[in-house]
Each structure stands twice: as C-alpha cells, then as structure tokens.
PDB file of C-alpha atoms in Angstrom:
ATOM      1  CA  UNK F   1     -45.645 -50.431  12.725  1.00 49.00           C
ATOM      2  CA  UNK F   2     -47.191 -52.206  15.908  1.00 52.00           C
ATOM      3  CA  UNK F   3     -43.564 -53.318  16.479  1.00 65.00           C
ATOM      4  CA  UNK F   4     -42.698 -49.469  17.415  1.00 77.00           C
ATOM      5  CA  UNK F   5     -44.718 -49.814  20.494  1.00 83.00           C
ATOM      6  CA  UNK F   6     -43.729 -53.369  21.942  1.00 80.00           C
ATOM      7  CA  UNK F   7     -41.406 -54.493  24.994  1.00 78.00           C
ATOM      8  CA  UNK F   8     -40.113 -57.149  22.415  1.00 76.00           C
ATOM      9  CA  UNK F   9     -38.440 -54.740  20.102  1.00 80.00           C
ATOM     10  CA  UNK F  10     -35.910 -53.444  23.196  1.00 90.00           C
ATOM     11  CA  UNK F  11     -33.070 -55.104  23.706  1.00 91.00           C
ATOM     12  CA  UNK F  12     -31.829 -56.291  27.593  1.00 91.00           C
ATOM     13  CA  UNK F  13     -28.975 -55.375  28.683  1.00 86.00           C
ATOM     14  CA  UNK F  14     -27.721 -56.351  32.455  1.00 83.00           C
ATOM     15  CA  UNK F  15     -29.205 -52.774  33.934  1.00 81.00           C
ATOM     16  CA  UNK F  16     -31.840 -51.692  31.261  1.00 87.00           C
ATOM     17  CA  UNK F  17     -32.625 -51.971  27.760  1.00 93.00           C
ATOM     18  CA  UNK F  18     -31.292 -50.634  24.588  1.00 94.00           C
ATOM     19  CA  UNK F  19     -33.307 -49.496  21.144  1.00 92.00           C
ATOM     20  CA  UNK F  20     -33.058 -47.531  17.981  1.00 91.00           C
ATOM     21  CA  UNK F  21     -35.110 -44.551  17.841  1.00 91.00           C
ATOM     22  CA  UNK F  22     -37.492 -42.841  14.501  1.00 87.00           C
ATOM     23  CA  UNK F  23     -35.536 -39.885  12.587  1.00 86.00           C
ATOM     24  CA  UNK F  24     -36.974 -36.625  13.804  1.00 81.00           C
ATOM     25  CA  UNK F  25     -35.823 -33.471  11.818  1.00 76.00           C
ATOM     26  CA  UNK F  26     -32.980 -34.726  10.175  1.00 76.00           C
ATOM     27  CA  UNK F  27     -30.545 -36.826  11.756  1.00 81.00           C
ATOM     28  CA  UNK F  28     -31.966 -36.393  14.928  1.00 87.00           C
ATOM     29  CA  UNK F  29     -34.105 -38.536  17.073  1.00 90.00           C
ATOM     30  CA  UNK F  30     -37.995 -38.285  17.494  1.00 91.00           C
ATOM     31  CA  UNK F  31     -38.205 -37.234  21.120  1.00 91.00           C
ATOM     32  CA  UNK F  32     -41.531 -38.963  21.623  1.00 93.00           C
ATOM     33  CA  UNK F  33     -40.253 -42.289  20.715  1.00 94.00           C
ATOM     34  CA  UNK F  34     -37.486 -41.909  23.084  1.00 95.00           C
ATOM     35  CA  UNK F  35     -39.975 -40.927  25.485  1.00 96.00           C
ATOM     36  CA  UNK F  36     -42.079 -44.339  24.974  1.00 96.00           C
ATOM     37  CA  UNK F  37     -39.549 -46.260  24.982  1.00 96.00           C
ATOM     38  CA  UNK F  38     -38.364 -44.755  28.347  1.00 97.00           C
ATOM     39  CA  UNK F  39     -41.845 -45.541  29.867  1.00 97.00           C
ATOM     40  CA  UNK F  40     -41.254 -49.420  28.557  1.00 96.00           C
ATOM     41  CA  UNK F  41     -37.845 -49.370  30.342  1.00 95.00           C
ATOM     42  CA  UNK F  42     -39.347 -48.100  33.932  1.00 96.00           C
ATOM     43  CA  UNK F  43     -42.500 -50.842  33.369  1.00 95.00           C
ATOM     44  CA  UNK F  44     -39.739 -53.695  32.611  1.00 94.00           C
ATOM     45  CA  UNK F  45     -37.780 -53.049  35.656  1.00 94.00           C
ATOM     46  CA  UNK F  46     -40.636 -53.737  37.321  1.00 94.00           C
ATOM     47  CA  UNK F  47     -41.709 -56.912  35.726  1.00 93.00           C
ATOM     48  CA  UNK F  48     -44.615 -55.045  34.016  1.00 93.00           C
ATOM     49  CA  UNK F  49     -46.388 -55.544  37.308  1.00 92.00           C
ATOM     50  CA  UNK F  50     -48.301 -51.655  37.654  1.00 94.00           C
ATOM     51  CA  UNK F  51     -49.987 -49.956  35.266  1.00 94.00           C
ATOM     52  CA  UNK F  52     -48.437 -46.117  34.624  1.00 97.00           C
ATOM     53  CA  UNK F  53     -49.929 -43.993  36.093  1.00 97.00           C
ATOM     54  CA  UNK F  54     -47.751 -40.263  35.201  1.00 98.00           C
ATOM     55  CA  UNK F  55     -44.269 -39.817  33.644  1.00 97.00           C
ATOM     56  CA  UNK F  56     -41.983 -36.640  33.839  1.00 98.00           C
ATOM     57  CA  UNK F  57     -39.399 -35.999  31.785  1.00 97.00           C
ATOM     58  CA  UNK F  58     -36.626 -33.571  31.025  1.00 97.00           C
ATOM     59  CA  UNK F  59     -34.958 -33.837  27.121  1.00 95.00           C
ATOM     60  CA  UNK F  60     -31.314 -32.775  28.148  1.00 94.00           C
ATOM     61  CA  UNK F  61     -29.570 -33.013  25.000  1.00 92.00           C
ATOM     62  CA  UNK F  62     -30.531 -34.129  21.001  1.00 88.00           C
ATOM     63  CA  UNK F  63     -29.907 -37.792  19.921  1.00 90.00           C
ATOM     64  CA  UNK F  64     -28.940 -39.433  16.969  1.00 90.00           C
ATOM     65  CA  UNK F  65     -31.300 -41.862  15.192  1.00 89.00           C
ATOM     66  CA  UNK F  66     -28.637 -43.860  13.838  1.00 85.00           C
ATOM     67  CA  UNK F  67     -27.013 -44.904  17.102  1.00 92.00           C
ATOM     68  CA  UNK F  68     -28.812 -47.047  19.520  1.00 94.00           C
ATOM     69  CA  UNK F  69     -29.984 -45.304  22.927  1.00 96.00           C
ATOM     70  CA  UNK F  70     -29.582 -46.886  26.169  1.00 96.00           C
ATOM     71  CA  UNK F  71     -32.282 -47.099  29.238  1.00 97.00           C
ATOM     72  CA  UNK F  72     -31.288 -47.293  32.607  1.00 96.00           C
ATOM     73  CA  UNK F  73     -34.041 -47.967  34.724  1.00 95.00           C
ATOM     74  CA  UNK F  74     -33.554 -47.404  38.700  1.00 95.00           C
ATOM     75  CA  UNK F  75     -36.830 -48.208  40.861  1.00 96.00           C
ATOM     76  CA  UNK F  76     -36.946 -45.417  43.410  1.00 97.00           C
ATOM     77  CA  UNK F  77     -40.026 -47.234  45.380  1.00 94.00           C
ATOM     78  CA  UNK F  78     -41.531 -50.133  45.739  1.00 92.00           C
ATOM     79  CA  UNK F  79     -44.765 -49.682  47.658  1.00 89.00           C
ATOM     80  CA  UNK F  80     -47.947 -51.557  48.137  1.00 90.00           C
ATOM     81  CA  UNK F  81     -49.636 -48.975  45.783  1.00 91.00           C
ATOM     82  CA  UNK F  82     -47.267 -47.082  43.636  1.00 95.00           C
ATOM     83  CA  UNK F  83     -43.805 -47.468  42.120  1.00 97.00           C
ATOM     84  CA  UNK F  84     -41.432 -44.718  40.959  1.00 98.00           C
ATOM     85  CA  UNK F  85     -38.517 -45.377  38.882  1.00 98.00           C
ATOM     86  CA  UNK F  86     -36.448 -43.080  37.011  1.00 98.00           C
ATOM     87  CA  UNK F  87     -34.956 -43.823  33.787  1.00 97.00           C
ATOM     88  CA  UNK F  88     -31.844 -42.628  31.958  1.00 97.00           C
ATOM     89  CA  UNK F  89     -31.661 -42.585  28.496  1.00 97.00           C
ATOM     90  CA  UNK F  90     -28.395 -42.285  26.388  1.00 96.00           C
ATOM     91  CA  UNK F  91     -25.744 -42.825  23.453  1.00 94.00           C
ATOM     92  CA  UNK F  92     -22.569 -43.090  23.649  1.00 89.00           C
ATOM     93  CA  UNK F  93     -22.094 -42.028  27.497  1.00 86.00           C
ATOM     94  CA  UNK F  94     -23.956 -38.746  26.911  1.00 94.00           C
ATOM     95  CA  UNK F  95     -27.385 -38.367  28.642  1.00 96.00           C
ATOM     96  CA  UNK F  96     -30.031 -37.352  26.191  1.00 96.00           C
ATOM     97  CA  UNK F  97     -33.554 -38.061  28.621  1.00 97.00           C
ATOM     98  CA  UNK F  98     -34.300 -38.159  32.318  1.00 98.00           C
ATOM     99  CA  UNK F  99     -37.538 -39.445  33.310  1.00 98.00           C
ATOM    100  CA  UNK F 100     -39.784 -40.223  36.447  1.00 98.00           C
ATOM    101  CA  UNK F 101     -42.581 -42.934  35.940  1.00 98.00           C
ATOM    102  CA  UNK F 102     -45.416 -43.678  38.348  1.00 98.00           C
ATOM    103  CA  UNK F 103     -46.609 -46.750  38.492  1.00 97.00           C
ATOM    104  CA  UNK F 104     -50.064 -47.676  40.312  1.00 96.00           C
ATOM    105  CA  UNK F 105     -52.708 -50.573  40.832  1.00 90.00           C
ATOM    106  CA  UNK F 106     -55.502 -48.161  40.709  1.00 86.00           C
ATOM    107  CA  UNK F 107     -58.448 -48.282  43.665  1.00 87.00           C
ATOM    108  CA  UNK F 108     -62.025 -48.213  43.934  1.00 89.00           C
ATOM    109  CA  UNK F 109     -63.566 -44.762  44.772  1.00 88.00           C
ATOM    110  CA  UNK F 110     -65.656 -42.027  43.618  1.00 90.00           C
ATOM    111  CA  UNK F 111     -65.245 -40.236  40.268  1.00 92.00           C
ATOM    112  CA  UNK F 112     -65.240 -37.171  37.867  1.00 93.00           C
ATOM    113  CA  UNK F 113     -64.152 -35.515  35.229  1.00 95.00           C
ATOM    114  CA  UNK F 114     -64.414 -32.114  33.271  1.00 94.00           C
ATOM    115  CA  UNK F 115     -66.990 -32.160  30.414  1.00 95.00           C
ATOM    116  CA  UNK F 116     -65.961 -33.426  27.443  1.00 95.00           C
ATOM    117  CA  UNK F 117     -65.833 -30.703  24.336  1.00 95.00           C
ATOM    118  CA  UNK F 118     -68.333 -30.589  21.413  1.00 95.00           C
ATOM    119  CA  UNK F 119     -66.701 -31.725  17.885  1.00 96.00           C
ATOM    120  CA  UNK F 120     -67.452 -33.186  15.028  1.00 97.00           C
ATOM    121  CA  UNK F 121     -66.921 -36.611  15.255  1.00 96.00           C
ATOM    122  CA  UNK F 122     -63.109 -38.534  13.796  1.00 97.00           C
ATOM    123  CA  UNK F 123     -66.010 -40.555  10.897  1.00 96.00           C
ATOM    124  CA  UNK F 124     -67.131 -37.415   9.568  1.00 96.00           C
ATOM    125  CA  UNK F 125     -63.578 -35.986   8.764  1.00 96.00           C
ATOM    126  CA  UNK F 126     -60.732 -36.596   6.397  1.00 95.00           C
ATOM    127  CA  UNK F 127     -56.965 -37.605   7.192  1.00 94.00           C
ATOM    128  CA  UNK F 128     -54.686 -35.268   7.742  1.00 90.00           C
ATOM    129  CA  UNK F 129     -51.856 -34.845   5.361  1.00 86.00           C
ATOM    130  CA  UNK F 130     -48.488 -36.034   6.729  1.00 77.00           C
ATOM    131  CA  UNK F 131     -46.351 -32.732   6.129  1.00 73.00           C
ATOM    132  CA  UNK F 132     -49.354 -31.323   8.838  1.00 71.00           C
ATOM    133  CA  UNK F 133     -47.130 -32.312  10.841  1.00 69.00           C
ATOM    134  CA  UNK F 134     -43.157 -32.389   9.699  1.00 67.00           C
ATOM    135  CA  UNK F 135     -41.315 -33.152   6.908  1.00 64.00           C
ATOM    136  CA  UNK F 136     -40.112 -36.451   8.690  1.00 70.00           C
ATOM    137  CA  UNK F 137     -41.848 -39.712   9.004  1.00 80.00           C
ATOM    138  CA  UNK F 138     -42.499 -39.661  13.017  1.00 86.00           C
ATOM    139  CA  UNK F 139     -46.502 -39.418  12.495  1.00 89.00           C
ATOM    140  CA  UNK F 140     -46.489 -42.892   9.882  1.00 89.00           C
ATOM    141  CA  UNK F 141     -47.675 -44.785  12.944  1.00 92.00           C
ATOM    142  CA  UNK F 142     -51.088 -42.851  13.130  1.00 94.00           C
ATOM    143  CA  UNK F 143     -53.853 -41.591  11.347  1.00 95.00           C
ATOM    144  CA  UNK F 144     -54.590 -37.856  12.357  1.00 95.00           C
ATOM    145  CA  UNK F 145     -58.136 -35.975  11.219  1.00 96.00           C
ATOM    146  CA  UNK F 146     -57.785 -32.097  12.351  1.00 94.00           C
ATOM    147  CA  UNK F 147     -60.787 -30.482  13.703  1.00 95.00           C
ATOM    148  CA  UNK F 148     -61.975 -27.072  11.607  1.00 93.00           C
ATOM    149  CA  UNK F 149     -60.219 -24.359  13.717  1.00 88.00           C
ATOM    150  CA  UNK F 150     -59.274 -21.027  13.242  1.00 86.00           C
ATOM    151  CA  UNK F 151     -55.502 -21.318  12.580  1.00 83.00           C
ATOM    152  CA  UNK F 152     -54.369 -17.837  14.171  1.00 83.00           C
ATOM    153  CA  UNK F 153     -55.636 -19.091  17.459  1.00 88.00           C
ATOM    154  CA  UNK F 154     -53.401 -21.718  19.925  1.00 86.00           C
ATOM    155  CA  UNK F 155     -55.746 -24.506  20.285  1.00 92.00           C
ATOM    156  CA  UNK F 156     -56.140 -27.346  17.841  1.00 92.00           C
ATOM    157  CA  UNK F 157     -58.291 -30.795  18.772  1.00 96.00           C
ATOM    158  CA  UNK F 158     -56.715 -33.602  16.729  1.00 96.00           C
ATOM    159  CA  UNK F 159     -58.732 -36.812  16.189  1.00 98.00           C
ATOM    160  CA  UNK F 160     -55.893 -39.765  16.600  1.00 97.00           C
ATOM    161  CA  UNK F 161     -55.658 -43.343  16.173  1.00 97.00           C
ATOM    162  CA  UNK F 162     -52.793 -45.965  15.688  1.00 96.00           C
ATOM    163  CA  UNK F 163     -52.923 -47.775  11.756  1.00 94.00           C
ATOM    164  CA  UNK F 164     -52.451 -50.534  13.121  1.00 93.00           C
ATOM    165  CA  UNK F 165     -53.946 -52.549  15.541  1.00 94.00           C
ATOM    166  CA  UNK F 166     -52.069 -52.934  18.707  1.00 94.00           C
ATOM    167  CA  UNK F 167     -52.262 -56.092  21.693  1.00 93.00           C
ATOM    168  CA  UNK F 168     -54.773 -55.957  24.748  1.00 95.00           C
ATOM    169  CA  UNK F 169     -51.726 -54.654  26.856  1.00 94.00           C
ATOM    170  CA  UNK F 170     -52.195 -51.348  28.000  1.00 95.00           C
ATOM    171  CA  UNK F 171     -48.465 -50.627  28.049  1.00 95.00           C
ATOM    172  CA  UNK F 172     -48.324 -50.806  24.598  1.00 95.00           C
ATOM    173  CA  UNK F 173     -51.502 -48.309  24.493  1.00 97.00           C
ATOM    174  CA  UNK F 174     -49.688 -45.780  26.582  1.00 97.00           C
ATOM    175  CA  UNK F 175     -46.555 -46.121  25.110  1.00 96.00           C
ATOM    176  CA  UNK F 176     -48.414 -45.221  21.643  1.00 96.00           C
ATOM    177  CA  UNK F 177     -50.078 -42.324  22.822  1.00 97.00           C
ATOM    178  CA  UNK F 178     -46.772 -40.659  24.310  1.00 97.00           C
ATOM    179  CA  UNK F 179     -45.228 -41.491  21.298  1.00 95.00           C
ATOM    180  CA  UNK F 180     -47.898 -39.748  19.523  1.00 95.00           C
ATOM    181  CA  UNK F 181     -48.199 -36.482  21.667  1.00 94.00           C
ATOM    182  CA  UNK F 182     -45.342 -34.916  21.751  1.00 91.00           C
ATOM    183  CA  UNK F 183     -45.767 -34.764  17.351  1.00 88.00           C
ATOM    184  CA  UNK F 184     -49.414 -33.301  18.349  1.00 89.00           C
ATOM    185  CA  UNK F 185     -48.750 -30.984  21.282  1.00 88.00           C
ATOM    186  CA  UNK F 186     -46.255 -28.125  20.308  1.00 81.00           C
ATOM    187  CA  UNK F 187     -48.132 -27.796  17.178  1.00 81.00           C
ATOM    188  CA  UNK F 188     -50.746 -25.493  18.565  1.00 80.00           C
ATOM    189  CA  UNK F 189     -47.903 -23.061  19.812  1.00 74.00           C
ATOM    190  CA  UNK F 190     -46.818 -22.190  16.208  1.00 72.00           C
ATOM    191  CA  UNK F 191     -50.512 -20.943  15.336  1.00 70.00           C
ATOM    192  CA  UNK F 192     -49.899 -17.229  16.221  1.00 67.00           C
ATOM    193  CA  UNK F 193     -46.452 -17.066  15.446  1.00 65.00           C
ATOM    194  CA  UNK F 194     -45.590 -18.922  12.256  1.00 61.00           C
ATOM    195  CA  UNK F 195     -46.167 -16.922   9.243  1.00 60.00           C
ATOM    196  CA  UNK F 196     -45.473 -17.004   5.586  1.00 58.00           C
ATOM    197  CA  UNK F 197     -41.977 -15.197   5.834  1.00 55.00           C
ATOM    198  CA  UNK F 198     -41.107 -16.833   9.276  1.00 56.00           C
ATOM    199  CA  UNK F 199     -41.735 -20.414  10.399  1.00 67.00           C
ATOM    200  CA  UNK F 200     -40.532 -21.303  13.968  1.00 67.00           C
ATOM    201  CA  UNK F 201     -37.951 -24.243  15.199  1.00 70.00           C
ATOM    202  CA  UNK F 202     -39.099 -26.089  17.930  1.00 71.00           C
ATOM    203  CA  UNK F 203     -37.334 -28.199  20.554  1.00 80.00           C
ATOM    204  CA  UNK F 204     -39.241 -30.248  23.142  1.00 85.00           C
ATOM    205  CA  UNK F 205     -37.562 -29.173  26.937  1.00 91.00           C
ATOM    206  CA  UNK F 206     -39.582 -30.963  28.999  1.00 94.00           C
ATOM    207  CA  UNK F 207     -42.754 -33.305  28.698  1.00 95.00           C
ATOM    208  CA  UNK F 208     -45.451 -34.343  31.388  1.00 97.00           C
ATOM    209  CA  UNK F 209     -47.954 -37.202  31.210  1.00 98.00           C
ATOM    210  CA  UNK F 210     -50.615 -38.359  33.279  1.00 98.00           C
ATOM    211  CA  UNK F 211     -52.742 -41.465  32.312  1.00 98.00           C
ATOM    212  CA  UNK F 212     -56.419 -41.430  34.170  1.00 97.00           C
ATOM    213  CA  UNK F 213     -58.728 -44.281  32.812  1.00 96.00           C
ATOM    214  CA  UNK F 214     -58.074 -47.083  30.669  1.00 96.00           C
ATOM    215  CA  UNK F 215     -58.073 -46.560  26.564  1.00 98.00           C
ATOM    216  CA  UNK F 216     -57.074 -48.298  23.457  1.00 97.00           C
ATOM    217  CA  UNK F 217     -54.719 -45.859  21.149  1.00 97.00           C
ATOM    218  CA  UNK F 218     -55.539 -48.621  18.168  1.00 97.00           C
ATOM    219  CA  UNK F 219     -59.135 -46.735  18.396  1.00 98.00           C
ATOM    220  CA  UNK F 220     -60.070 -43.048  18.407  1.00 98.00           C
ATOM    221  CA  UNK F 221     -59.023 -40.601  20.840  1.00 98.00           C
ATOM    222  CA  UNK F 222     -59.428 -36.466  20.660  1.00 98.00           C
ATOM    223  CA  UNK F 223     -56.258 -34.683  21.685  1.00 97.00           C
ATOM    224  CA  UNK F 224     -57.558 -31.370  22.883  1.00 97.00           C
ATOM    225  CA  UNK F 225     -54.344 -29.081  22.941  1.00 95.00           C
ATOM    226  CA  UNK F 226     -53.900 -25.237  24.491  1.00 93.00           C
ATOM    227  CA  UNK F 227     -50.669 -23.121  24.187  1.00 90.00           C
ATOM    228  CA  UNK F 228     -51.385 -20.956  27.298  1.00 88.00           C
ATOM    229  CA  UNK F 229     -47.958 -18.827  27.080  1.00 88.00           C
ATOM    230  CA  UNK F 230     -45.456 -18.545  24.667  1.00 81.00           C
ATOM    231  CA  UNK F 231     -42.780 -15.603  26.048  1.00 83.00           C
ATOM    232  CA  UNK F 232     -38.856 -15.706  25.731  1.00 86.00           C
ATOM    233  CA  UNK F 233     -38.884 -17.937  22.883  1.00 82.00           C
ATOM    234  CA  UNK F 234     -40.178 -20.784  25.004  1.00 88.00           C
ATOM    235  CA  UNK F 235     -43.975 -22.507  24.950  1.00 84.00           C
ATOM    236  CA  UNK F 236     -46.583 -23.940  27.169  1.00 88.00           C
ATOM    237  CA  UNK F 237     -49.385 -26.103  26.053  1.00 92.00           C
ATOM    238  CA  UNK F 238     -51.553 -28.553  27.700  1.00 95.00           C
ATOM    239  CA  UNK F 239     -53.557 -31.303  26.184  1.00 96.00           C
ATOM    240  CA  UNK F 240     -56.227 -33.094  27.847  1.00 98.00           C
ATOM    241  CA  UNK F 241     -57.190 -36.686  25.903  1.00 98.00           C
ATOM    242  CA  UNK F 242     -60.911 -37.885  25.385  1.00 98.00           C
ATOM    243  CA  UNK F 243     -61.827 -41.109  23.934  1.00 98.00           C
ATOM    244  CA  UNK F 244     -64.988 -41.393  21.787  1.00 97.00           C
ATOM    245  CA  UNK F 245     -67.376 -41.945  24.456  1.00 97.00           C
ATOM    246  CA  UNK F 246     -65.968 -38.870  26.690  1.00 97.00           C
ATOM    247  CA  UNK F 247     -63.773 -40.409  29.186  1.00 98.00           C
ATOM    248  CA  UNK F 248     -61.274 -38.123  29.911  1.00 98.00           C
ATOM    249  CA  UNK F 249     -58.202 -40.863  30.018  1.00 98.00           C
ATOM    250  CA  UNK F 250     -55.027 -38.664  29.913  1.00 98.00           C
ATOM    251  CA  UNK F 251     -53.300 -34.847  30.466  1.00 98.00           C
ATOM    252  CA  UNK F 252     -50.022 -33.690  29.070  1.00 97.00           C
ATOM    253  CA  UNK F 253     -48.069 -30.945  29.284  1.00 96.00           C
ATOM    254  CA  UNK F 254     -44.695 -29.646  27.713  1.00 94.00           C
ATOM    255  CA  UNK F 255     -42.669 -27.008  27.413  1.00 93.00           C
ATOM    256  CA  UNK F 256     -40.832 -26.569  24.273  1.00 86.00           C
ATOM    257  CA  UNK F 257     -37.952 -23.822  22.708  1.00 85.00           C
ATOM    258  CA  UNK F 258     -39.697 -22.546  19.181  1.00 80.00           C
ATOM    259  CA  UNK F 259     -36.724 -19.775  17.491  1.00 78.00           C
ATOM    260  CA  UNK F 260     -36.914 -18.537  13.842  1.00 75.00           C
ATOM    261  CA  UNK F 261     -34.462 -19.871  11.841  1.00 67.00           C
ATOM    262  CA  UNK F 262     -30.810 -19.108  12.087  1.00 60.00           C
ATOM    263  CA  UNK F 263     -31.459 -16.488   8.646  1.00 43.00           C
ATOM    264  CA  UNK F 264     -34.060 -14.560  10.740  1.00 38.00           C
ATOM    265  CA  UNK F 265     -31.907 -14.491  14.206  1.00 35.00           C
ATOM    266  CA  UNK F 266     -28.911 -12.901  12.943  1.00 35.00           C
ATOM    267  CA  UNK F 267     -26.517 -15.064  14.357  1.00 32.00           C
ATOM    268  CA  UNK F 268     -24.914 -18.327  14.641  1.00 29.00           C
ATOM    269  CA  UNK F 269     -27.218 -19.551  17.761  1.00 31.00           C
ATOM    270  CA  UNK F 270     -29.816 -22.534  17.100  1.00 30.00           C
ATOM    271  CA  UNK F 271     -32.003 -24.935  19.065  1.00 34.00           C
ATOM    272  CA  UNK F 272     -29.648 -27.008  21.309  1.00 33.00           C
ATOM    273  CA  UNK F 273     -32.297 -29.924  21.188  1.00 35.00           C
TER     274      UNK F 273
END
C-alpha cells in the first residue's frame, strides 16, 4: 500500500494533479487521504524543493471515492525561507478541500520540546483490531497498538506505524502520517459520548498540521490525542506525535461535527460532510 503515499500515483494535469481517493463511510471519500494527497499537490508545484513545514485545511463539502478529485495548486510565496501555496481540491467542478501548506528549509538554532509521556512501549502491545477504528478499510495502510486507557475519558495514545515500508523521502513520510491522523484524532472525542444505545457520526470540518523534526512513519510513532471541548455538536482535539526515542516531530488539531444518528435526532438533518 506504499503506492497510497507516492507523488507517482497522481496524475498531472496542466495546473495540478488529479487522483482517486480510499472509501470512507460508504461511498464517501476518506478525508485524510484527500488531505495527503493535497500536501503532495502544494510540494509538486514547487518542484519538491522545501520540506512541509504546517498545512491548514478546511473540508467544505463530502467527496465521492469513485470519481477522481482534482488539485489545484497556487504558490502564494516564494521566499528565500518559506513557501505557501494553497491547494484546491475537487470533482466535478464542486470544491470539496481548501488547504494552506508551508513549506521551509529549516535553520540552525536552539531547541526544545515538552516532555515526552510515559507508556508502555508499541513491542509490548498487540494490534489493534480494524473495526477500532470504522467499518471501512481507511486504516489497512497501518498497524495501530492502543495504549490501556480508561475509555470514558477523551484521551487515547495510539502506537502507529505504516505496513509497509516507505522511500527515504520525507514527503512520502508526512503524507502517511496525515493520512493516518485524521482516522486517529476524532476518535478520542467519542469516549464520553458514545454509548451502547447511541453511537455518534462524525464529520471532519477542519484539520491542522504542523511537522517539527524529521521522522519515518514506516517506523513507530505515539499519537498522543486530547478532545479538550466537545459543545454544540462540534469537537476539539489535539494530538501531539512522539517517535520512539521522544522527539516530539508533529501537532495536529481538528475540529470535527459528531451527531447521533438520524433515528436519535428526530428529524431528517445529517452530517453535511
């Protein structure tokens, strides 16, 4: 499945690229692929020259994964340090993803970082199972070992790694990983609210990203993930990304639309997205 993470697989097209997308629930797309391959688009229309170094983006309406979605990639700046370009993604005409990506060359300097957390190590635990996650096959690219939590609470760390092994370029790495967390980071908002008799939609609205240090998503990383409000139907969570020796090498954020199913509402209203 390395091929879901690699420049090669998008097609050119005379102002961006064009690719097919995983099934997410349903019919629909898997945001977070749409979301990697929108960072590959902004990296290409640079020539690959920077390394990432955040990406913003706003989901704006669901996609299919049947039909092919478009990236239009428009460089915003071209400094000596940092790029920005912002990337359109969509089928048929109809805008499905926005998205601003930094780009960087990175500089010498001083350095520091919050303190990693205590858990058991990824060796010592078991893969998860893959309906953990959804009932779709978005999460086939990785193996996922949970850490023991209490599951009432909103915070989940998630031990992560690609099943396959993946190139040397760190495109690919961070295209992976933002693949990978937007399966992982909603999760911990449906702790407290999910029960037997009600189980909550969710729709990504918008997703943040900002890569710090250098990793490899082929090895392991801990996703350390906090829902810090969930109010009006809508959720917050952050997730800050450790690799096995500490590092801290990436933050995310999202906010995401989580409603009971249509049965428990009353009413004809669902999840636009």
């Amino acid at each position: 499945m390395i091929h879901l993470f690699d420049h090669r697989e998008l097609t050119p097209t005379p102002n961006g690229l064009t690719g097919l997308c995983t099934a997410g629930y349903g019919t629909r797309i898997f945001g977070g692929h749409s979301l990697s391959q929108s960072l590959i688009a902004a990296s290409a229309s640079i020539s690959y020259s920077r390394g990432a170094s955040s990406l913003h983006s706003v989901f704006l309406a669901p996609g299919l994964a049947a039909a092919p979605v478009h990236y239009a990639a428009t460089p915003l700046k071209r400094g000596r340090a940092f790029d920005v370009v912002r990337v359109c993604a969509s089928q048929n005409d109809r805008e499905i993803l926005e998205t601003l990506v930094s780009f960087h060359d990175g500089e010498p300097g001083l350095e520091f970082q919050v303190t990693p957390p205590e858990v058991i190590p990824a060796v010592s635990l078991e893969d998860d199972p893959l309906h953990r996650y959804s009932t779709s096959d978005a999460r086939a690219p990785f193996i996922c070992r949970t850490v023991p939590h209490d599951s009432s609470k909103p915070h989940m760390q998630t031990w992560i790694r690609t099943v396959d092994e993946l190139t040397d370029d760190p495109l690919q790495h961070q295209a992976a990983l933002t693949y990978a967390l937007d399966f992982l980071i909603t999760k911990t908002a449906h702790n407290p609210i999910d029960t037997e008799k009600m189980q909550h939609r969710g729709a990504s609205l918008d997703h943040t990203m900002w890569f710090h240090r250098p990793f490899r998503a082929d090895e392991w990383l801990l996703v350390d993930v906090v829902t810090t409000s969930f109010f009006s139907s809508r959720s917050m969570s952050q997730a800050s990304i450790f690799d096995a020796s500490g590092s801290l090498v990436s933050s995310a954020s999202q906010e995401a639309l989580l409603r009971p199913p249509v049965s428990d509402l009353g009413s004809s209203d669902s999840a636009s997205h």
